[in-house]
Coordinates of C-alpha atoms (C1' of nucleotides) in Angstrom, one line a residue:
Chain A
X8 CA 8.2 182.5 -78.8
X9 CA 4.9 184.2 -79.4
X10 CA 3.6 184.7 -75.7
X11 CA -0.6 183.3 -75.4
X12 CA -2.6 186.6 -75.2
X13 CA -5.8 186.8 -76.9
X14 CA -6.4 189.1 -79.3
X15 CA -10.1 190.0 -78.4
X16 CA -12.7 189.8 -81.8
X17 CA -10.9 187.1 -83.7
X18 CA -12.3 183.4 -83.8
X19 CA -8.9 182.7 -82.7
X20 CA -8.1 179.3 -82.8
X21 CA -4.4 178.2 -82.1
X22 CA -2.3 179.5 -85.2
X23 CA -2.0 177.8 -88.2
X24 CA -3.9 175.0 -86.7
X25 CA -3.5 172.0 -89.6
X26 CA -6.4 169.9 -91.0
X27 CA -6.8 166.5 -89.6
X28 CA -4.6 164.9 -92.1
X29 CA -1.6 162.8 -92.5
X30 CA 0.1 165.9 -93.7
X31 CA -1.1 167.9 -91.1
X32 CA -0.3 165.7 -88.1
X33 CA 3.5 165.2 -89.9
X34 CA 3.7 169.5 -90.3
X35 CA 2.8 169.4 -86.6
X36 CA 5.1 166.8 -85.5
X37 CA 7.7 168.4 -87.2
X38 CA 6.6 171.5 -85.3
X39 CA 7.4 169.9 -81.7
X40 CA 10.5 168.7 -82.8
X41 CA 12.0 171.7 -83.6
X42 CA 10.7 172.9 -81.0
X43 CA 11.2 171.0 -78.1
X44 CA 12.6 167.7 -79.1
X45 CA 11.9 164.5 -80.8
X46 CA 10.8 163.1 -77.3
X47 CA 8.1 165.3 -77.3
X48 CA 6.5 164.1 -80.0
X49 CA 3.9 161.7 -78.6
X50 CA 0.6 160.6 -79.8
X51 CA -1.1 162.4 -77.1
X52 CA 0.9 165.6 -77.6
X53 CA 0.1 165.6 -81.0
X54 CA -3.5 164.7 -80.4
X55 CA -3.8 167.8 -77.5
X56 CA -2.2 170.1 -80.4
X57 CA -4.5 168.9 -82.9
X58 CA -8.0 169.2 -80.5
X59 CA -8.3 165.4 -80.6
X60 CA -7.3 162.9 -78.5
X61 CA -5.4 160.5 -79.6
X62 CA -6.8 157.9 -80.9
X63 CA -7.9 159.8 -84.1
X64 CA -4.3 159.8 -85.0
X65 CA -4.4 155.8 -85.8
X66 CA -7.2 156.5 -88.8
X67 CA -3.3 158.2 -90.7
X68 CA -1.0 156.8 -89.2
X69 CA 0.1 153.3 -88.3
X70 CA 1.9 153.7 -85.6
X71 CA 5.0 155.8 -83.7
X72 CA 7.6 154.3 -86.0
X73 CA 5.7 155.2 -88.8
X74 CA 5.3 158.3 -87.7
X75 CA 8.6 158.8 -86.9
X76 CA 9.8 158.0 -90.5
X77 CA 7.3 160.3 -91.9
X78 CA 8.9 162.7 -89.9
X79 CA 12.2 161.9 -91.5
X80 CA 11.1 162.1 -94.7
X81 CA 10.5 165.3 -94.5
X82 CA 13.5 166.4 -92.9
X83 CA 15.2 165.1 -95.3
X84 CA 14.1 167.7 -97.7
X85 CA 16.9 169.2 -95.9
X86 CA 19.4 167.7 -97.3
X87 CA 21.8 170.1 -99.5
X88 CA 22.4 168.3 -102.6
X89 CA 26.1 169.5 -103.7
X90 CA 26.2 170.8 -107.2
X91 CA 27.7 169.3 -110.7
X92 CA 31.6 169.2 -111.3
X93 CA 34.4 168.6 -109.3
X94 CA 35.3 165.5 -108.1
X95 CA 32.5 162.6 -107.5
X96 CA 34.0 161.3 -104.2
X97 CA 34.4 165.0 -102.9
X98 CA 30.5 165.6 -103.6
X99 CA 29.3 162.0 -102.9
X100 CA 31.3 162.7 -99.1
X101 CA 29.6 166.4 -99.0
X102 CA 26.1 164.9 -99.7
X103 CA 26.5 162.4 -97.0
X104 CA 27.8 164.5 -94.7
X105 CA 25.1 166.9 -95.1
X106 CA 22.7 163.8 -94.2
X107 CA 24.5 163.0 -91.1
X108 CA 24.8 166.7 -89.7
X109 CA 21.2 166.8 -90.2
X110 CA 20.6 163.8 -88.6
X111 CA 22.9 164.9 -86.1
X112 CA 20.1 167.7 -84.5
X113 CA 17.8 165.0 -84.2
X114 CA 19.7 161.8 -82.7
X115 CA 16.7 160.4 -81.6
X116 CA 15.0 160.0 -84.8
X117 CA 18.9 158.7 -86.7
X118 CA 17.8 155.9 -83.6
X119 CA 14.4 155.6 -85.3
X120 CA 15.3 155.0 -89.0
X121 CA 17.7 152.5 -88.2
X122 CA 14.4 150.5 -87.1
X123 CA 12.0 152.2 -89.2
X124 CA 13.4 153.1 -92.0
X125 CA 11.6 155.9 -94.1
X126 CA 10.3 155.1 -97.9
X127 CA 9.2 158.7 -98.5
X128 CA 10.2 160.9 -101.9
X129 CA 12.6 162.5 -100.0
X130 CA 14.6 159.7 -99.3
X131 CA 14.4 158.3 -102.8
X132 CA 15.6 161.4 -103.4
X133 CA 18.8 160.6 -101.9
X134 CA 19.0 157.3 -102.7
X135 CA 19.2 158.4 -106.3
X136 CA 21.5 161.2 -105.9
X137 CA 23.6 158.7 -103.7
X138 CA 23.5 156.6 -106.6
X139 CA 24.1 158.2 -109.3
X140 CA 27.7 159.7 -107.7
X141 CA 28.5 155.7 -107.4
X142 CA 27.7 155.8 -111.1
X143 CA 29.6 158.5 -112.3
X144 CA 32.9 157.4 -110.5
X145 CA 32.4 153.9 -112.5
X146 CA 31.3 151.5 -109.2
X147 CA 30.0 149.1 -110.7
X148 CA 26.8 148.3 -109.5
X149 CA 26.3 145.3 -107.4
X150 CA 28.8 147.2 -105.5
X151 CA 27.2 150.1 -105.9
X152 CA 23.7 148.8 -104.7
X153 CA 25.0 146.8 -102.0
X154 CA 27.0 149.8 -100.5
X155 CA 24.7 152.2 -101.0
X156 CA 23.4 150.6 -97.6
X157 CA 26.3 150.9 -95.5
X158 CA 26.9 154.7 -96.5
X159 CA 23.7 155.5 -95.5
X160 CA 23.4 153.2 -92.3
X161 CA 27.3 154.3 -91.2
X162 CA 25.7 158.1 -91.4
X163 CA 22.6 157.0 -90.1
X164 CA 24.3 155.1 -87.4
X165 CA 26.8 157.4 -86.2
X166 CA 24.0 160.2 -85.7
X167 CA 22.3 157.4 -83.5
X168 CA 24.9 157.0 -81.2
X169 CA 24.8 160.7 -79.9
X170 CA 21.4 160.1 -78.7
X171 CA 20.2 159.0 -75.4
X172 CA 18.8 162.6 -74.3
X173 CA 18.1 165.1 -76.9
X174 CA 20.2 168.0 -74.9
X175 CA 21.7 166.8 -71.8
X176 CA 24.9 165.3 -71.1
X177 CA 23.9 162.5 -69.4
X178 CA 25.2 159.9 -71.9
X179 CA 28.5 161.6 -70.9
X180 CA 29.0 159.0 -68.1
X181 CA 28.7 156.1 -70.4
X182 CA 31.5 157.7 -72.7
X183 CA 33.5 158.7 -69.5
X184 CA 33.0 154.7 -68.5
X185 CA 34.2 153.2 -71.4
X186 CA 36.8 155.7 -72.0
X187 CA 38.5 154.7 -68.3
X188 CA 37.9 151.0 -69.4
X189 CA 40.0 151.6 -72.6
X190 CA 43.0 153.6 -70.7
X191 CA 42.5 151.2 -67.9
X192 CA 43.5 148.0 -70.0
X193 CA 46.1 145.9 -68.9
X194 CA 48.8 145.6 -71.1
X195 CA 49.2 141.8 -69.8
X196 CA 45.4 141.0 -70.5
X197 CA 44.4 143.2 -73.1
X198 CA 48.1 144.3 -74.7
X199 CA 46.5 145.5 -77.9
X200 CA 43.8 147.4 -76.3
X201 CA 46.3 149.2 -74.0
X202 CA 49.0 149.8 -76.6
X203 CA 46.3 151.4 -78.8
X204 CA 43.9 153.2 -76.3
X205 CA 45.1 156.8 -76.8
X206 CA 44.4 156.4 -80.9
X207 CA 41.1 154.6 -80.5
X208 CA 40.0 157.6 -78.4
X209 CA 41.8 160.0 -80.8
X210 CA 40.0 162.0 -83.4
X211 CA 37.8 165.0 -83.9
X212 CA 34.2 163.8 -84.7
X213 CA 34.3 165.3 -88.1
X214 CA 37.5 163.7 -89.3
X215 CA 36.8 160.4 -88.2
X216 CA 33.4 160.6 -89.7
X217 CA 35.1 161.9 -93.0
X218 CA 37.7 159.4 -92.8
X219 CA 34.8 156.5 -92.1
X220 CA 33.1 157.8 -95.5
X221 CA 36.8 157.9 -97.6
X222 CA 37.3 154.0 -96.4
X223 CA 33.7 152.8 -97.5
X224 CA 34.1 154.4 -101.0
X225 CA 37.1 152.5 -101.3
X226 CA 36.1 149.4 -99.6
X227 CA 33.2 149.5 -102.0
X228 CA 35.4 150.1 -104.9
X229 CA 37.1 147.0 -103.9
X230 CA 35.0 144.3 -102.8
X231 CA 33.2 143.1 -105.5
X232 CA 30.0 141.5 -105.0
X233 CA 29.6 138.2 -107.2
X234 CA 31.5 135.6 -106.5
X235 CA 33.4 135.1 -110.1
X236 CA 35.8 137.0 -109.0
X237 CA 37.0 134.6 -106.3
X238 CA 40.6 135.5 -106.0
X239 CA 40.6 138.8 -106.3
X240 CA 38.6 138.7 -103.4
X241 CA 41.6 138.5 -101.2
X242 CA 43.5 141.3 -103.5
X243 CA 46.2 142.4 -101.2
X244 CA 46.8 146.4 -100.8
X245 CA 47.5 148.1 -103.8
X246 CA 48.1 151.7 -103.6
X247 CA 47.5 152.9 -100.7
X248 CA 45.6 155.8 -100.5
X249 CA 42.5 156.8 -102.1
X250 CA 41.9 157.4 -106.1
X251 CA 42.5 154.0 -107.3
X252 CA 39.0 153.6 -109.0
X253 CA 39.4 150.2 -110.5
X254 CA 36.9 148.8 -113.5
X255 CA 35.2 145.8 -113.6
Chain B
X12 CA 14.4 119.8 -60.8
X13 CA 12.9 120.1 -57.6
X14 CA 9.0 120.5 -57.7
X15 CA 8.2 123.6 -55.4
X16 CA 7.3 122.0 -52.4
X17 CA 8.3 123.6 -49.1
X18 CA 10.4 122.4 -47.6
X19 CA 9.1 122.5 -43.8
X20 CA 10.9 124.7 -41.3
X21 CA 12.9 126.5 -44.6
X22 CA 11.8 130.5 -45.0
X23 CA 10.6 129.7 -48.3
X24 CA 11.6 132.5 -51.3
X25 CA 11.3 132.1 -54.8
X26 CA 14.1 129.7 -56.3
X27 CA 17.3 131.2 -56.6
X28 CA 16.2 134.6 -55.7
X29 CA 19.6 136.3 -56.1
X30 CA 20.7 138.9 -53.9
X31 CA 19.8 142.5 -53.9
X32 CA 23.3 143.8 -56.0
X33 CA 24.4 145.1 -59.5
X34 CA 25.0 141.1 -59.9
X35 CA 22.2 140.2 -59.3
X36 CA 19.8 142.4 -61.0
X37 CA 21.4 142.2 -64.1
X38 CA 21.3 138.3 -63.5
X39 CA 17.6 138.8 -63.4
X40 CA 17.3 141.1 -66.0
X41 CA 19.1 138.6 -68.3
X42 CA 16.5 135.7 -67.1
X43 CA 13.7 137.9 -68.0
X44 CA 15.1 139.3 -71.0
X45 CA 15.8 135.0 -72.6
X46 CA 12.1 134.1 -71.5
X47 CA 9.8 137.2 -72.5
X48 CA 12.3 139.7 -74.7
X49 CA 14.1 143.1 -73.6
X50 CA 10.7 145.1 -74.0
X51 CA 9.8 142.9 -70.7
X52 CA 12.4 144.1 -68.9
X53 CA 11.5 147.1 -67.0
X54 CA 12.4 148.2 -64.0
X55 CA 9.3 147.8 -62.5
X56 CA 9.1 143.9 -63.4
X57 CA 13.0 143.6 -62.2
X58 CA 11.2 145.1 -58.9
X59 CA 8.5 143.1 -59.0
X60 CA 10.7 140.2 -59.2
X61 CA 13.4 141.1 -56.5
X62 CA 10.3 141.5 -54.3
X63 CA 11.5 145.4 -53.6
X64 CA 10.0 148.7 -55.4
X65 CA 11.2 150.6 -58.4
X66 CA 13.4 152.9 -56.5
X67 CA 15.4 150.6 -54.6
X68 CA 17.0 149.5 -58.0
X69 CA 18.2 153.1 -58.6
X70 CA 20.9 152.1 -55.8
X71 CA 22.6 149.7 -58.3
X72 CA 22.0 151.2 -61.6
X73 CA 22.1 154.5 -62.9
X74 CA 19.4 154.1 -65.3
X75 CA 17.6 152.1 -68.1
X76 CA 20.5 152.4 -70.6
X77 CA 23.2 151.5 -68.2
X78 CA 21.0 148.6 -67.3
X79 CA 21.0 147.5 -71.1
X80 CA 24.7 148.0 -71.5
X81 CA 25.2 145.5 -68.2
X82 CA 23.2 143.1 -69.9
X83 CA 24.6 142.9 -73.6
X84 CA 28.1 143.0 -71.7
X85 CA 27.0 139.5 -69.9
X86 CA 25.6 138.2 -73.3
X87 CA 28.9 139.4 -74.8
X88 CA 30.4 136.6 -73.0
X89 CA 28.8 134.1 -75.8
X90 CA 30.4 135.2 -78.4
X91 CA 32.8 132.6 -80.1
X92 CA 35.9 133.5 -80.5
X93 CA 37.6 130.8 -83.7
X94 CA 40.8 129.0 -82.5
X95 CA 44.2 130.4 -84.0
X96 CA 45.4 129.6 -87.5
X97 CA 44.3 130.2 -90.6
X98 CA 43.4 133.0 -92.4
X99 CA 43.4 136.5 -90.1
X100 CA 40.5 137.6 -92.4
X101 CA 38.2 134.8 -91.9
X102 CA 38.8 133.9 -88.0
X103 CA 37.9 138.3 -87.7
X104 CA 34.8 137.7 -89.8
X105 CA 34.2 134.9 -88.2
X106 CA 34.4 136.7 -85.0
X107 CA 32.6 139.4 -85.9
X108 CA 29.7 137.2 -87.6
X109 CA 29.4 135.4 -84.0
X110 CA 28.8 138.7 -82.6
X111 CA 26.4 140.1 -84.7
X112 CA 24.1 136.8 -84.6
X113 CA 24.0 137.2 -80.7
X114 CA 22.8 140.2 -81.4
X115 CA 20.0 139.3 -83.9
X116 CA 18.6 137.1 -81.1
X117 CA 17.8 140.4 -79.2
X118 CA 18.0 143.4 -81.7
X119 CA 16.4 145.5 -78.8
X120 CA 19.5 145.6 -77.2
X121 CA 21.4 146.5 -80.1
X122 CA 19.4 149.4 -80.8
X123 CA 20.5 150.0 -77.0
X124 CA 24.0 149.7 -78.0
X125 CA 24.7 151.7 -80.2
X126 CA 23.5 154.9 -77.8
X127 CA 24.7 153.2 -74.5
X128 CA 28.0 151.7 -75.5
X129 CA 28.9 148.8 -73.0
X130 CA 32.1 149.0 -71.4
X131 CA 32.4 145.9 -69.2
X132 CA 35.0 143.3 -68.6
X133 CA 33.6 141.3 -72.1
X134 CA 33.2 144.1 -74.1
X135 CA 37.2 144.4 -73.7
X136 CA 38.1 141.0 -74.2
X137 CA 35.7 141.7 -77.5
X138 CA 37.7 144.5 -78.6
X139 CA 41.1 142.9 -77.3
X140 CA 40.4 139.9 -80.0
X141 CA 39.6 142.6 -82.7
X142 CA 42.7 143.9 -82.3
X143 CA 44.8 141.3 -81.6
X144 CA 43.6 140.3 -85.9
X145 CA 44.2 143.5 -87.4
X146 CA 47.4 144.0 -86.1
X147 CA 48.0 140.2 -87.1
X148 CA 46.9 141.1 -90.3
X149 CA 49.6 144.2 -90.1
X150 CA 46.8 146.5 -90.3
X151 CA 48.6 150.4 -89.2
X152 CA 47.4 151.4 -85.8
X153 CA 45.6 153.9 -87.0
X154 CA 43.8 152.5 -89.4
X155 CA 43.2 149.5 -86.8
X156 CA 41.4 152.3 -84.0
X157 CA 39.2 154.0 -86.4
X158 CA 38.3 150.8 -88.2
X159 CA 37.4 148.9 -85.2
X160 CA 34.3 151.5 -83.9
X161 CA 32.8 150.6 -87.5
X162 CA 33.3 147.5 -87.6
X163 CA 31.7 147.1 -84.4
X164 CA 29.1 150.0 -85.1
X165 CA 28.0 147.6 -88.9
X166 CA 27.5 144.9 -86.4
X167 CA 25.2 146.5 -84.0
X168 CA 23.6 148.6 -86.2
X169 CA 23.0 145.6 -88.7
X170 CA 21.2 143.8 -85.9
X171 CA 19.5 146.6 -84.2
X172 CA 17.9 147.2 -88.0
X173 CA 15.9 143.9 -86.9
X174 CA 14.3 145.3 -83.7
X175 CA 11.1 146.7 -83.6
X176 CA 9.4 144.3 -81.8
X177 CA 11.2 141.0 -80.4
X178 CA 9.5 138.3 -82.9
X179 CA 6.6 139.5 -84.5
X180 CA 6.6 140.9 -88.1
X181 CA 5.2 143.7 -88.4
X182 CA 8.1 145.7 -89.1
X183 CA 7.6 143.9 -91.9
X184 CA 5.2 146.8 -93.2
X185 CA 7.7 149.2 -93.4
X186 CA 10.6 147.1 -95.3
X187 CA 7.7 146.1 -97.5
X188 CA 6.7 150.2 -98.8
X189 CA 10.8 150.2 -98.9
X190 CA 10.9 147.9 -101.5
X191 CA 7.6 149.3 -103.4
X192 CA 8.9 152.6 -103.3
X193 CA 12.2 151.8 -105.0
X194 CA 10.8 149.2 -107.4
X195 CA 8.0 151.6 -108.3
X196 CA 10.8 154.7 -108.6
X197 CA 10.5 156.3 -112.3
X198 CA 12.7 155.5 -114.7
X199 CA 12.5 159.2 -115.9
X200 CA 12.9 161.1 -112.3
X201 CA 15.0 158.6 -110.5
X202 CA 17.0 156.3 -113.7
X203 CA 19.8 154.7 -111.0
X204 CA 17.4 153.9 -108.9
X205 CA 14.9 152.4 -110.6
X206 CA 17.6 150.4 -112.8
X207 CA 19.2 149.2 -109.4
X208 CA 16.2 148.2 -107.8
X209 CA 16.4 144.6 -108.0
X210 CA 20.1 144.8 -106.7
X211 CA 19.1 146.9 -104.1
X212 CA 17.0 144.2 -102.7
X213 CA 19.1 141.1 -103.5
X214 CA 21.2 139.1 -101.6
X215 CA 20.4 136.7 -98.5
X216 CA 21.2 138.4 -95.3
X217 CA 24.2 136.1 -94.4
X218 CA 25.8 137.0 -97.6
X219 CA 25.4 140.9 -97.3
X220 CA 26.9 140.6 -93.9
X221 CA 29.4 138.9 -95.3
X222 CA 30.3 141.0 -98.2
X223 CA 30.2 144.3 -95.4
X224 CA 32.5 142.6 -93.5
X225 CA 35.1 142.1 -96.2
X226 CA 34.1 145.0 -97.5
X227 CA 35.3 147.2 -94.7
X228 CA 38.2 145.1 -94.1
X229 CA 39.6 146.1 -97.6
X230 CA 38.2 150.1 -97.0
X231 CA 39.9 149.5 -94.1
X232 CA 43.2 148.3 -95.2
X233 CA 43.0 150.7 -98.0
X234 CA 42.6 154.2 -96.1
X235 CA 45.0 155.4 -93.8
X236 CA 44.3 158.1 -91.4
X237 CA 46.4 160.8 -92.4
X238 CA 49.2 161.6 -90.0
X239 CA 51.2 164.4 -92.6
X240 CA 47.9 166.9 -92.3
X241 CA 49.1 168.7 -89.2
X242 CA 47.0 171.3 -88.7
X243 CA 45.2 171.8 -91.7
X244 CA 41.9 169.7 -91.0
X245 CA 39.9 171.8 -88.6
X246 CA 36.8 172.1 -90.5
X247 CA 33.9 174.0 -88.8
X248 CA 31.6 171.3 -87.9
X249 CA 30.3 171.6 -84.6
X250 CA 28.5 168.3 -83.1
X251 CA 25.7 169.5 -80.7
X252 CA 24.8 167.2 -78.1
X253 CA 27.1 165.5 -75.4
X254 CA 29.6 162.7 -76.0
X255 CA 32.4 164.7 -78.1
X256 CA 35.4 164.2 -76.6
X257 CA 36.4 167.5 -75.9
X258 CA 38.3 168.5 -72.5
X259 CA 36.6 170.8 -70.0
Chain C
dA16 C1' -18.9 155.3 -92.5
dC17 C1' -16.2 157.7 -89.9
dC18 C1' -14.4 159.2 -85.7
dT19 C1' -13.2 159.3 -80.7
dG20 C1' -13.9 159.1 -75.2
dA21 C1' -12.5 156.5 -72.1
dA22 C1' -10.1 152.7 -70.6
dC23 C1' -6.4 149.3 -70.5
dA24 C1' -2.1 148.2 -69.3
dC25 C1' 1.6 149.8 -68.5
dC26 C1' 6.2 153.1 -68.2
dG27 C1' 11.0 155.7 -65.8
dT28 C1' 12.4 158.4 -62.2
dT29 C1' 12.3 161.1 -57.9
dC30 C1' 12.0 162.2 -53.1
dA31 C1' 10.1 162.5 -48.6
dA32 C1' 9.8 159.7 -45.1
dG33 C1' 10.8 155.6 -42.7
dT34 C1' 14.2 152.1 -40.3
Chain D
dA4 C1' 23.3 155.6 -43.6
dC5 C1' 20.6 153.1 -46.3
dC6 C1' 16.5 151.9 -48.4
dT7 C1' 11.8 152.3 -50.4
dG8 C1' 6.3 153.5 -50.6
dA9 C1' 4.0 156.3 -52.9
dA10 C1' 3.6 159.7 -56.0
dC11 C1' 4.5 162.4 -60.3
dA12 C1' 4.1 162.8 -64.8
dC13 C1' 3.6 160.6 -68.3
dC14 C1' 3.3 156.7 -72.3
dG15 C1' 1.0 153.7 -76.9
dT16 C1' -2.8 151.4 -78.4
dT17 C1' -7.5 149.5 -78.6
dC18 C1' -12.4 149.3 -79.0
dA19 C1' -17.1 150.0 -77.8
dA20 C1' -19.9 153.5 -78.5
dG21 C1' -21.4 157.6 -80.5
dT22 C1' -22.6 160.8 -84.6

DNA sequence: ACCTGAACACCGTTCAAGT
DNA sequence: ACCTGAACACCGTTCAAGT
């Protein structure tokens, strides 16, 4: 944190002070968030940063939701794309999680993109690398197009949900809460609910977000999407356990 | 309907003016929230309502999201639940579809949700029902926990994807550049996605939900939360933020 | 034509002070 | 002990008016 002293003889204006662009007001935004959290990125904090007030920010940008996925799209840059080789469901879950952990810094804007979701190059990006893992393990691709949705809004999602507060544990008390309701179940009333409490409660946050990703892929390998196949809709278990890739 | 005349010698309030409780307010909250949308109610017009000031509200509810929470556990009381018999799989989509369009009717509070998780007395009975059709479906415990949160979490987050504004499209906007960006993706930098493109954006809503839902049934059926890995499964990923379930 | 000051119409939350 | 007026510290967005 560079402390505000003035270095005498320089037309110093704040450093690195962007052009009135969309680019620039997205590089600042980005800025802030790093910074100081997603909640600080206003309109009017972004205007006061930029020597403007606010409403110059509406000639590049629509709105806060807009904003917000431009702001996205450029995290998303992020994202470490897992190289060649191996096995496609190992780097199709590494990609993904890598998507989520990043979202998982910034739980406030995993809130946004469920609304607002971003169109930018970077998230093409990852649409197509999504995509072409689906491909190379042989989805076919109805089901491949279809789920590519639910991987990305399960991630996208379960970033979300830690948000409420970009630091504090506040949201704590609404976990605590339903937590107690879940162990508080009566076994007449809710016998299910009671019997499994302990297990729904269970779980490291990486495992079950793993295990969420391992029971898409196969749910999507499953489910086909056209309704030909109307029996095999209802195809009871095979195998259990993953690495059953079956072919159209 | 009585015509608002007063009634001489009766201390005349505003009908039904319900009682300065938890009850109450949320009562309230949901009146305003069925005539005007969730974005009107604040808790300055729940105040303004209850005759009182802002603050006195603070002695029922902790805040705005435990507010939300109390109210989408109230509304939770609408959702259907399909008589016994028949097929497990359709009475849980079923179910679950009867949810998730009580939801689109107010995707504000589904945004809500999925950040303030309710935990009230229908919320329960929701999860209770859940339950109660996996494990009539012989669905492992395991599997049933883990598979519950999402199918829960593809609910909400399905309908909170439609908030934005209560009714008017101009969320529109963004789905629109969505759908140019990935029919205008290159062939040459992005081939899946640009072959894709129509499938991407096929299907009626109804029938994606649909296809999700059996979708994650069959992932779900299909992926067993592995008891055998003892110890072997603590990978280093730290989630920052409040709401792991960790122990003091 | 392009930009923006100032205003409009609000927010959630806290806390000192009243009863 | 319980409740709340008033204040604090902000918001997003619009539009008439300036350059």
């Amino acid at each position: 944190m560079t402390e505000r002293t003035d270095p005498p003889g320089s037309r110093r204006e704040r450093p690195a002070k962007p052009a009135l662009t969309r680019g620039g007001i997205v590089a600042v935004a980005v800025g802030i968030m790093r910074a100081e959290g997603l909640q600080k990125v206003t309109m009017r904090r972004l205007a006061q940063e930029l020597d403007t007030g606010p409403a110059s920010l509406y000639v590049y940008v629509r709105n806060t939701a807009e904003l917000h996925a431009a702001i996205l799209d450029e995290l998303l840059a992020t994202v470490e794309r897992p190289p060649a080789g191996g096995d496609w469901r190992d780097r199709l879950e590494r990609l993904l999680t890598s998507y989520t952990l990043m979202l998982f810094e910034h739980p406030g804007l995993a809130q946004s993109a469920l609304v607002a979701r971003p169109s930018g190059a970077h998230y093409l990006n990852l649409v197509e690398a999504v995509l072409a893992l689906l491909d190379e393990g042989g989805v076919p691709s109805g089901q491949a197009a279809w789920g590519l949705d639910l991987l990305l809004q399960y991630a996208t999602a379960t970033a979300a949900e830690h948000a409420g507060r970009d630091g504090t544990p506040r949201t704590r008390g609404e976990w605590d809460a339903l937590a107690a309701a879940l162990r508080g179940a009566s076994g007449r009333t809710h016998p299910h609910t009671a019997s499994l409490a302990d297990e729904l409660l269970s779980g490291e946050p990486a495992a079950r977000l793993s295990w969420g990703f391992r029971m898409l892929l196969n749910g999507i390998l499953q489910t086909p999407v056209h309704a030909s196949d109307h029996a095999s809709d209802h195809t009871p278990v095979r195998t259990p356990g993953p690495g059953t890739p079956e072919h159209p």
